[in-house]
Amino acid sequence: MSPRSCFRGRSRQRGAIGLVAAMTLGLALLFALLVVDSGRLYLEQRKLQRVVDTAALEAVTRGGHCQAANTALTYATQSAARNGFSVNTEQTLAIECGTLATGSDNLRRFSVDPSKSDAIRVVAHNSVPRSIASGVAALFSKGPLPLRTGLTATAVAASPSPLAMLTIRTILGEIDSTKSELLDALIGGMLGGNLKLTAVGWDGLVKTEIKLLSYLDQLAVDLLLNAGDYETLLSTAVSPTQLINAAIKVLSKGGATAQVAVQALQSISNISSAAQTLKLGEVLNVQTGASTAGLDSNVQVFQLVQAVAQLANSKSAAAVSTEVSIPLIGKVGVKLKVIEPPQLSTIGNPALAKAGLATGKDQIFVRTAQVRALVSIELPILKTISQLVSALPDLLTPVSGVVNNLLHLNLVGVVNSLLCLVIAPCDNTVLSIASRLDISLEAGSAESYLADYNCASEAAKSVTVQATTSIANLGIGKIDPVQAFSSSAAIAVEPVRLIDIGIRTCAGILGCGPVTLGKGGGLGLKAQTTIGQRTQSLVYPLPPNIGLPAQYQAMSSINILTSLGDTLSGLQVTSYVPPSGNITGTALAQVAGLLNQISGILVNAVRGFIGPLLDPLVNTLLKALGVSLGNAEIGANLSCHSGGGAQLAI
């Protein structure tokens, strides 16, 4: 190879390298332009997204809506203009109102509904110059391409769902030794053991509160459940012992301040059942899908213990037996049974609760327990009741008239009749108290539910609660103690032969013979009456946020004992029971006036002692159970923005 040819080869190589270098620089420049141009479009898209995000948040924060005034459009347009986005032919802004729903795939979806403004969607469109890459592509296209391209950005903003909470509480006042003994019998009996707490111990439970969220978290740990899965926790089977032990663990972390309550709870835990299964969700309700922020509230420890005990008793077939001291009568045995447990507290979205009023879905409500009580007054005690004993002489004359007419006897009402002393022997009417008397009292649940709310602003927020007092059913007569506590049937009251009409023959100065009991029949007693429900709207102005002490209100009180007595006075509570055979309606019609007189006397006698008898039953026993027939004290909390301000949802 000649030197010349070698030189030409190297020259050709240098030309190839230059060509490659030029092509590389051209490609680098092209990619640089592409990167810069793509970055420009990306920044334009980011700018547009920032505009719609801000506009959506402002429209929601300012309470915009899409109805007649369409304030959502006004607020969004103003926000966009402040951020350099003016609406014109090339820049458009579309606003839609509606709701958010989470599908089965756990993804949020926006549904357009101009009548609602739970969420607001803002869609912006902007036309910008096309990229250089598009211009290069236009060189090789057959037809002309537009010089501008469109960018679109979408944002959906929503306010955090409001949260409301209703609670119901027990007012026991100062707890003395008498109340302490009663609470021992009631709470201990419902949990299936013998409880001995001091008045200081019970008072410690009343004055101590426990944070609901901490309690549920501790219970989840004890049950080996996932933390934060409260819906599963509330539906999981748990024993009364586990429920109480969880409270002990939480309060023990608080140091010496809750030591009295912890010691009382330990005593209660020792007598509670570890085998019985309950569900906490039956006394504490959290609306499905509600924010856990609503659980950041406090509950009175006594209420928690009371609810657990009543829930346990409602699942048991056994009734609780105790004694109540009746003035001028003595101690009377009482049996109680919880038919339906209380609903201690409910947390949920008030908007869903209001929307579900017609269907009963997603309701926020609380209720007291439904309780039945049976008082049996035995014959020896009845014979000491002055009202009944003093009524017997007044009944002699009308009763003798009834027996004479119906049985065709010739009885006299008093022993010292001249006929008996002078002319001939005669039969005399003798009245006596013949049987025990059963009194049943059923206190139905007092219920309260959220009917309306207002979250227009923090300064004007309010809650409206529809409160209904419980029904009180009173029965007097003969009652089967087994059937009295059936959860599936109403109480059946049969007439009781309370007054026996005996006959005694007297022969002047020779004296009187023995009394033949029942020869003249008897007087039956049966009464059933009801104090109907009363409904009242309670308005809570500016209720505290959830987590703060609730705002409590009580319904206007009613004197239930007076009401029961007044109702009894309007009833025909007596009936004549002949010794044998049937008495025709015609015969009864002939003595209707006398029977009315008998009824009036006996009603007054019964009214005279039924009030003092029911007073300790209503005011002591039922209040200790958290059941107040006359009134119910309801607490309300409302957080209009439970999670803060408006948030981007999609």
XYZ file of N, CA and C in Angstrom, residues 395-600:
618
model
N -116.689 -1.446 104.002
C -117.180 -2.368 102.979
C -118.312 -3.262 103.478
N -118.516 -3.335 104.811
C -119.469 -4.307 105.369
C -120.874 -4.139 104.812
N -121.397 -2.931 104.891
C -122.794 -2.724 104.483
C -123.019 -2.976 102.996
N -122.242 -2.384 102.090
C -122.488 -2.672 100.674
C -122.223 -4.129 100.310
N -121.233 -4.759 100.922
C -120.964 -6.167 100.622
C -122.132 -7.032 101.066
N -122.678 -6.754 102.251
C -123.833 -7.533 102.728
C -125.007 -7.392 101.778
N -125.217 -6.187 101.261
C -126.299 -5.985 100.303
C -126.093 -6.782 99.034
N -124.855 -6.833 98.548
C -124.569 -7.605 97.335
C -124.822 -9.082 97.571
N -124.306 -9.611 98.673
C -124.456 -11.047 98.954
C -125.920 -11.403 99.157
N -126.673 -10.570 99.874
C -128.096 -10.849 100.097
C -128.854 -10.935 98.781
N -128.575 -10.025 97.880
C -129.305 -10.003 96.614
C -128.891 -11.135 95.687
N -127.598 -11.432 95.643
C -127.125 -12.430 94.688
C -127.302 -13.856 95.192
N -127.095 -14.075 96.500
C -127.171 -15.436 97.040
C -128.450 -15.680 97.840
N -129.308 -14.662 97.894
C -130.590 -14.773 98.597
C -130.385 -15.155 100.065
N -129.395 -14.523 100.692
C -129.163 -14.719 102.116
C -129.761 -13.541 102.875
N -129.738 -13.660 104.185
C -130.277 -12.594 105.020
C -129.197 -12.174 106.004
N -128.165 -11.515 105.481
C -127.029 -11.139 106.306
C -127.211 -9.729 106.840
N -126.602 -9.497 107.988
C -126.549 -8.140 108.518
C -125.092 -7.706 108.541
N -124.927 -6.412 108.482
C -123.568 -5.915 108.338
C -122.810 -5.805 109.631
N -123.514 -5.635 110.789
C -122.820 -5.440 112.055
C -123.339 -6.430 113.079
N -122.485 -6.728 114.044
C -122.819 -7.772 115.018
C -123.909 -7.328 115.987
N -123.958 -6.095 116.357
C -124.869 -5.646 117.407
C -126.255 -5.297 116.879
N -126.670 -5.953 115.819
C -128.014 -5.703 115.306
C -129.051 -6.126 116.343
N -130.118 -5.361 116.448
C -131.185 -5.695 117.393
C -131.813 -7.037 117.086
N -131.829 -7.404 115.797
C -132.413 -8.699 115.430
C -131.652 -9.829 116.098
N -130.311 -9.677 116.179
C -129.495 -10.735 116.765
C -129.619 -10.750 118.284
N -129.846 -9.607 118.889
C -129.858 -9.524 120.342
C -131.206 -9.871 120.956
N -132.285 -9.614 120.234
C -133.603 -9.724 120.849
C -134.440 -10.845 120.256
N -134.549 -10.869 118.933
C -135.546 -11.755 118.327
C -134.989 -13.143 118.073
N -133.960 -13.247 117.240
C -133.510 -14.573 116.827
C -132.062 -14.497 116.392
N -131.393 -15.654 116.321
C -130.020 -15.674 115.798
C -129.986 -15.151 114.361
N -128.849 -14.627 113.986
C -128.715 -14.113 112.621
C -127.293 -14.325 112.120
N -127.182 -14.250 110.808
C -125.867 -14.387 110.176
C -125.253 -13.008 109.973
N -123.966 -12.940 110.214
C -123.253 -11.673 110.142
C -122.118 -11.768 109.116
N -121.909 -10.688 108.375
C -120.837 -10.646 107.373
C -119.499 -10.324 108.042
N -118.490 -11.122 107.710
C -117.138 -10.905 108.233
C -116.179 -10.806 107.046
N -115.492 -9.685 106.948
C -114.547 -9.481 105.854
C -113.116 -9.630 106.363
N -112.280 -10.246 105.548
C -110.877 -10.416 105.921
C -110.007 -10.383 104.669
N -108.759 -10.021 104.859
C -107.793 -10.043 103.754
C -107.351 -11.483 103.562
N -107.495 -11.996 102.340
C -107.412 -13.437 102.150
C -106.197 -13.914 101.377
N -105.507 -13.054 100.654
C -104.463 -13.570 99.766
C -103.349 -12.550 99.620
N -102.220 -13.012 99.144
C -101.116 -12.101 98.850
C -101.453 -11.275 97.606
N -100.723 -10.192 97.440
C -100.977 -9.288 96.322
C -99.687 -9.121 95.523
N -99.781 -9.317 94.209
C -98.630 -9.134 93.324
C -98.750 -7.799 92.594
N -97.651 -7.099 92.514
C -97.600 -5.830 91.783
C -96.430 -5.903 90.806
N -96.732 -5.722 89.549
C -95.671 -5.734 88.534
C -95.519 -4.334 87.948
N -94.290 -3.978 87.676
C -93.996 -2.693 87.042
C -92.999 -2.946 85.925
N -93.380 -2.590 84.725
C -92.487 -2.725 83.575
C -92.120 -1.337 83.077
N -90.844 -1.052 83.112
C -90.344 0.233 82.624
C -89.747 0.019 81.246
N -90.453 0.480 80.247
C -89.944 0.351 78.888
C -88.780 1.285 78.651
N -88.088 1.078 77.554
C -86.910 1.882 77.239
C -87.299 3.330 76.930
N -86.568 4.253 77.529
C -86.673 5.657 77.132
C -85.655 5.884 76.021
N -86.111 6.340 74.877
C -85.251 6.447 73.699
C -85.083 7.903 73.265
N -83.937 8.187 72.710
C -83.672 9.501 72.127
C -82.854 9.299 70.863
N -83.216 10.027 69.813
C -82.475 9.895 68.564
C -82.257 11.274 67.946
N -81.194 11.378 67.164
C -80.863 12.638 66.499
C -81.833 12.863 65.347
N -82.554 13.980 65.403
C -83.552 14.285 64.377
C -83.063 15.327 63.378
N -82.158 16.213 63.793
C -81.683 17.258 62.885
C -80.380 17.824 63.440
N -79.655 18.504 62.582
C -78.421 19.168 63.006
C -78.155 20.345 62.081
N -77.301 21.251 62.539
C -76.949 22.426 61.740
C -75.446 22.649 61.847
N -74.774 22.606 60.701
C -73.334 22.853 60.659
C -73.012 24.000 59.706
N -73.931 24.969 59.613
C -73.701 26.099 58.710
C -72.425 26.842 59.080
N -72.163 26.944 60.370
C -70.927 27.564 60.843
C -70.708 27.118 62.277
N -69.478 27.272 62.747
C -69.170 26.885 64.121
C -69.936 27.744 65.121
N -70.254 28.961 64.730
C -70.954 29.867 65.637
C -72.454 29.609 65.683
N -72.952 28.791 64.764
C -74.401 28.561 64.712
C -74.752 27.079 64.709
N -73.807 26.217 65.031
C -74.094 24.784 64.970
C -75.048 24.381 66.091
N -75.829 23.341 65.829
C -76.813 22.884 66.810
C -77.198 21.447 66.504
N -77.806 20.818 67.486
C -78.319 19.452 67.356
C -79.732 19.432 67.912
N -80.630 18.759 67.203
C -82.000 18.571 67.680
C -82.215 17.090 67.943
N -82.650 16.783 69.152
C -82.851 15.396 69.576
C -84.319 15.183 69.899
N -84.871 14.116 69.382
C -86.246 13.731 69.691
C -86.193 12.724 70.835
N -86.668 13.114 71.991
C -86.594 12.269 73.186
C -87.978 11.745 73.544
N -88.034 10.477 73.879
C -89.293 9.826 74.220
C -89.147 9.145 75.569
N -90.024 9.477 76.516
C -89.984 8.819 77.819
C -90.489 7.394 77.696
N -90.139 6.598 78.685
C -90.516 5.192 78.651
C -91.979 5.005 79.018
N -92.526 3.889 78.564
C -93.867 3.482 78.960
C -93.769 2.754 80.297
N -94.652 3.064 81.204
C -94.717 2.346 82.473
C -96.003 1.535 82.507
N -95.866 0.222 82.583
C -97.017 -0.667 82.678
C -97.124 -1.178 84.103
N -98.267 -0.942 84.716
C -98.504 -1.362 86.093
C -99.579 -2.429 86.118
N -99.312 -3.512 86.829
C -100.298 -4.577 86.986
C -100.457 -4.918 88.454
N -101.711 -5.059 88.892
C -102.007 -5.420 90.279
C -102.955 -6.604 90.248
N -102.611 -7.664 90.943
C -103.456 -8.853 90.963
C -102.635 -10.082 91.266
N -102.905 -11.162 90.526
C -102.176 -12.418 90.679
C -101.313 -12.605 89.437
N -100.008 -12.721 89.630
C -99.066 -12.751 88.513
C -98.142 -13.949 88.663
N -97.998 -14.707 87.604
C -97.090 -15.849 87.583
C -95.652 -15.324 87.581
N -94.847 -15.649 88.601
C -93.485 -15.099 88.664
C -92.579 -15.564 87.532
N -92.869 -16.726 86.941
C -92.052 -17.203 85.819
C -92.402 -16.433 84.548
N -93.710 -16.317 84.291
C -94.158 -15.620 83.084
C -93.877 -14.125 83.162
N -93.755 -13.597 84.373
C -93.557 -12.152 84.542
C -92.256 -11.668 83.921
N -91.274 -12.554 83.778
C -89.975 -12.138 83.258
C -89.676 -12.734 81.890
N -90.724 -13.134 81.199
C -90.543 -13.633 79.842
C -90.237 -12.471 78.908
N -89.212 -12.631 78.084
C -88.844 -11.571 77.144
C -89.680 -11.602 75.879
N -90.493 -12.659 75.718
C -91.266 -12.807 74.481
C -92.756 -12.590 74.677
N -93.197 -12.349 75.892
C -94.636 -12.212 76.134
C -94.888 -11.081 77.116
N -96.058 -10.468 76.960
C -96.461 -9.413 77.893
C -96.869 -10.038 79.223
N -96.866 -9.223 80.263
C -97.222 -9.720 81.589
C -98.720 -9.982 81.646
N -99.095 -11.187 82.098
C -100.509 -11.551 82.249
C -100.900 -11.376 83.707
N -101.958 -10.616 83.949
C -102.434 -10.340 85.304
C -103.809 -10.969 85.475
N -103.945 -11.819 86.481
C -105.217 -12.450 86.797
C -105.796 -11.807 88.054
N -107.147 -11.806 88.183
C -107.738 -11.256 89.409
C -107.302 -12.059 90.632
N -107.040 -11.371 91.711
C -106.685 -12.030 92.952
C -107.835 -11.833 93.939
N -108.181 -12.908 94.626
C -109.265 -12.837 95.619
C -108.686 -12.210 96.875
N -108.735 -10.894 96.910
C -108.067 -10.161 97.974
C -108.894 -10.123 99.256
N -110.202 -9.908 99.134
C -111.088 -9.787 100.298
C -112.002 -11.005 100.353
N -111.957 -11.724 101.464
C -112.831 -12.888 101.659
C -114.089 -12.451 102.406
N -115.254 -12.949 101.922
C -116.535 -12.658 102.573
C -116.938 -13.899 103.355
N -116.696 -13.855 104.644
C -117.065 -14.968 105.512
C -118.394 -14.699 106.204
N -118.982 -15.737 106.726
C -120.270 -15.618 107.425
C -120.122 -16.248 108.803
N -120.631 -15.507 109.799
C -120.590 -15.979 111.178
C -121.977 -15.828 111.775
N -122.452 -16.889 112.442
C -123.783 -16.880 113.054
C -123.674 -16.442 114.505
N -124.491 -15.430 114.864
C -124.511 -14.913 116.228
C -125.892 -15.157 116.836
N -125.902 -15.529 118.128
C -127.165 -15.842 118.813
C -127.303 -14.999 120.064
N -127.395 -13.719 119.892
C -127.654 -12.816 121.006
C -126.600 -12.924 122.082
N -127.096 -13.139 123.322
C -126.169 -13.181 124.455
C -125.346 -14.455 124.480
N -125.720 -15.414 123.656
C -124.960 -16.658 123.604
C -123.661 -16.508 122.814
N -123.515 -15.389 122.136
C -122.277 -15.148 121.406
C -122.357 -15.590 119.957
N -121.223 -15.591 119.322
C -121.143 -15.905 117.896
C -120.296 -17.147 117.669
N -120.659 -17.878 116.638
C -119.916 -19.070 116.282
C -118.701 -18.743 115.434
N -118.001 -19.769 114.974
C -116.813 -19.539 114.143
C -117.193 -18.980 112.772
N -116.239 -18.337 112.144
C -116.454 -17.760 110.823
C -116.280 -18.848 109.761
N -117.245 -18.930 108.873
C -117.128 -19.832 107.726
C -116.563 -19.022 106.560
N -115.285 -19.238 106.284
C -114.616 -18.443 105.252
C -115.152 -18.777 103.867
N -115.338 -17.771 103.083
C -115.712 -17.958 101.688
C -117.161 -18.274 101.436
N -117.983 -18.366 102.473
C -119.375 -18.740 102.249
C -120.121 -17.664 101.463
N -119.720 -16.424 101.638
C -120.365 -15.342 100.902
C -119.622 -14.945 99.640
N -118.583 -15.695 99.299
C -117.810 -15.368 98.100
C -116.594 -14.517 98.440
N -116.241 -13.633 97.552
C -115.074 -12.794 97.780
C -115.042 -11.627 96.811
N -114.117 -10.738 97.047
C -113.923 -9.586 96.168
C -112.589 -9.748 95.445
N -112.667 -9.807 94.129
C -111.458 -9.946 93.320
C -110.887 -8.589 92.962
N -109.585 -8.544 92.818
C -108.905 -7.291 92.491
C -107.972 -7.518 91.309
N -108.097 -6.673 90.323
C -107.207 -6.716 89.167
C -107.143 -5.317 88.569
N -105.956 -4.889 88.292
C -105.794 -3.580 87.656
C -104.608 -3.638 86.714
N -104.787 -3.087 85.547
C -103.705 -2.929 84.581
C -103.822 -1.538 83.972
N -102.760 -0.797 84.052
C -102.791 0.560 83.531
C -101.438 0.914 82.934
N -101.431 1.922 82.123
C -100.225 2.312 81.395
C -100.080 3.825 81.406
N -98.877 4.271 81.658
C -98.534 5.676 81.450
C -97.888 5.755 80.078
N -98.541 6.432 79.166
C -98.087 6.451 77.783
C -96.802 7.228 77.589
N -96.235 7.062 76.418
C -95.010 7.765 76.069
C -95.262 9.262 75.889
N -94.255 10.045 76.233
C -94.276 11.474 75.961
C -93.059 11.798 75.104
N -93.279 12.574 74.071
C -92.196 12.935 73.161
C -91.914 14.426 73.267
N -90.647 14.760 73.288
C -90.239 16.153 73.429
C -88.986 16.393 72.592
N -88.935 17.537 71.929
C -87.747 17.908 71.152
C -86.791 18.699 72.035
N -85.548 18.275 72.046
C -84.504 18.958 72.795
C -83.524 19.579 71.807
N -83.331 20.881 71.898
C -82.410 21.586 71.002
C -81.141 21.920 71.785
N -80.009 21.529 71.234
C -78.707 21.772 71.861
C -77.974 22.858 71.070
N -77.984 24.089 71.542
C -77.234 25.140 70.834
C -75.744 25.019 71.135
N -74.936 25.108 70.108
C -73.477 25.061 70.231
C -72.999 23.862 71.054
N -73.359 22.656 70.660
C -72.880 21.483 71.403
C -71.367 21.356 71.290
N -70.686 20.887 72.323
C -69.219 20.781 72.281
C -68.761 19.778 71.224
N -67.533 19.960 70.765
C -66.949 18.991 69.846
C -66.769 17.650 70.544
N -66.726 16.599 69.751
C -66.502 15.269 70.306
C -65.125 15.230 70.956
N -65.066 14.647 72.133
C -63.845 14.632 72.921
C -63.927 15.552 74.116
N -64.865 16.510 74.075
C -65.114 17.409 75.197
C -66.323 16.918 75.983
N -66.495 17.361 77.236
C -67.683 16.958 77.999
C -68.965 17.311 77.262
N -69.902 16.378 77.253
C -71.147 16.558 76.502
C -72.020 17.621 77.146
N -72.905 18.185 76.334
C -73.923 19.119 76.825
C -75.179 18.300 77.137
N -75.610 18.314 78.403
C -76.725 17.463 78.834
C -77.998 18.278 79.005
N -79.109 17.632 78.678
C -80.429 18.200 78.925
C -81.338 17.090 79.442
N -82.297 17.482 80.272
C -83.264 16.527 80.808
C -84.650 16.879 80.301
N -85.463 15.860 80.087
C -86.845 16.102 79.709
C -87.604 16.662 80.899
N -88.661 17.400 80.622
C -89.496 17.916 81.699
C -90.067 16.742 82.470
N -89.987 16.818 83.784
C -90.338 15.679 84.622
C -91.844 15.502 84.720
N -92.225 14.279 85.083
C -93.627 13.947 85.294
C -93.715 13.102 86.554
N -94.681 13.372 87.393
C -94.866 12.588 88.610
C -95.589 11.303 88.251
N -94.835 10.248 88.056
C -95.434 9.010 87.564
C -96.334 8.372 88.606
N -96.011 8.519 89.895
C -96.837 7.889 90.922
C -98.223 8.516 90.959
N -98.269 9.827 90.873
C -99.564 10.496 90.826
C -100.337 10.081 89.592
N -99.649 9.969 88.477
C -100.314 9.588 87.231
C -100.881 8.188 87.320
N -100.138 7.269 87.910
C -100.641 5.910 88.065
C -101.849 5.887 88.990
N -101.761 6.644 90.077
C -102.892 6.683 90.989
C -104.129 7.271 90.349
N -103.962 8.348 89.577
C -105.098 8.952 88.891
C -105.701 7.994 87.880
N -104.853 7.222 87.213
C -105.364 6.268 86.236
C -106.137 5.160 86.926
N -105.641 4.712 88.073
C -106.342 3.658 88.811
C -107.726 4.105 89.250
N -107.845 5.363 89.608
C -109.130 5.832 90.110
C -110.206 5.780 89.043
N -109.829 5.730 87.803
C -110.814 5.677 86.734
C -111.135 4.276 86.282
N -110.596 3.267 86.952
C -110.819 1.885 86.539
C -111.762 1.169 87.496
N -112.502 0.192 86.973
C -113.305 -0.702 87.802
C -112.410 -1.878 88.156
N -111.831 -1.844 89.342
C -110.804 -2.830 89.656
C -111.332 -3.990 90.503
N -112.569 -3.947 90.922
C -113.073 -5.024 91.771
C -114.127 -5.829 91.037
N -114.282 -7.054 91.452
C -115.337 -7.910 90.916
C -115.793 -8.847 92.020
N -117.065 -9.181 92.002
C -117.596 -10.099 93.011
C -117.377 -11.534 92.546
N -116.802 -12.342 93.419
C -116.543 -13.750 93.111
C -117.455 -14.594 93.990
N -118.511 -15.225 93.435
C -119.429 -16.028 94.246
C -118.755 -17.301 94.734
N -119.291 -17.926 95.791
C -118.674 -19.146 96.313
C -118.732 -20.302 95.325
N -119.770 -20.384 94.542
C -119.881 -21.447 93.549
C -120.921 -21.032 92.527
N -120.868 -21.643 91.351
C -121.851 -21.342 90.322
C -121.603 -19.998 89.673
N -122.479 -19.648 88.749
C -122.364 -18.403 88.003
C -123.461 -17.439 88.408
N -123.154 -16.175 88.339
C -124.127 -15.123 88.616
C -124.496 -14.493 87.280
N -125.778 -14.394 87.021
C -126.235 -13.865 85.737
C -125.994 -12.364 85.660
N -125.951 -11.882 84.416
C -125.769 -10.459 84.196
C -126.926 -9.651 84.733
N -128.129 -10.219 84.680
C -129.306 -9.516 85.200
C -129.182 -9.303 86.696
N -128.699 -10.347 87.383
C -128.545 -10.237 88.834
C -127.477 -9.208 89.192
N -126.378 -9.193 88.441
C -125.328 -8.213 88.710
C -125.811 -6.792 88.457
N -126.683 -6.639 87.447
C -127.212 -5.314 87.137
C -128.035 -4.767 88.293
N -128.675 -5.671 89.054
C -129.513 -5.224 90.171
C -128.686 -4.638 91.313
N -127.423 -5.044 91.387
C -126.584 -4.549 92.491
C -125.435 -3.687 91.954
N -125.612 -3.119 90.766
C -124.540 -2.335 90.150
C -124.129 -1.163 91.031
N -125.108 -0.522 91.646
C -124.792 0.613 92.497
C -123.942 0.220 93.691
N -124.296 -0.931 94.304
C -123.511 -1.397 95.446
C -122.093 -1.786 95.027
N -121.968 -2.418 93.849
C -120.639 -2.797 93.364
C -119.781 -1.564 93.086
N -120.399 -0.520 92.563
C -119.657 0.722 92.332
C -119.176 1.321 93.649
N -120.035 1.226 94.665
C -119.648 1.739 95.978
C -118.470 0.943 96.542
N -118.539 -0.391 96.382
C -117.443 -1.249 96.837
C -116.153 -0.908 96.092
N -116.296 -0.735 94.782
C -115.127 -0.427 93.960
C -114.473 0.871 94.407
N -115.285 1.887 94.676
C -114.736 3.167 95.094
C -113.972 3.067 96.397
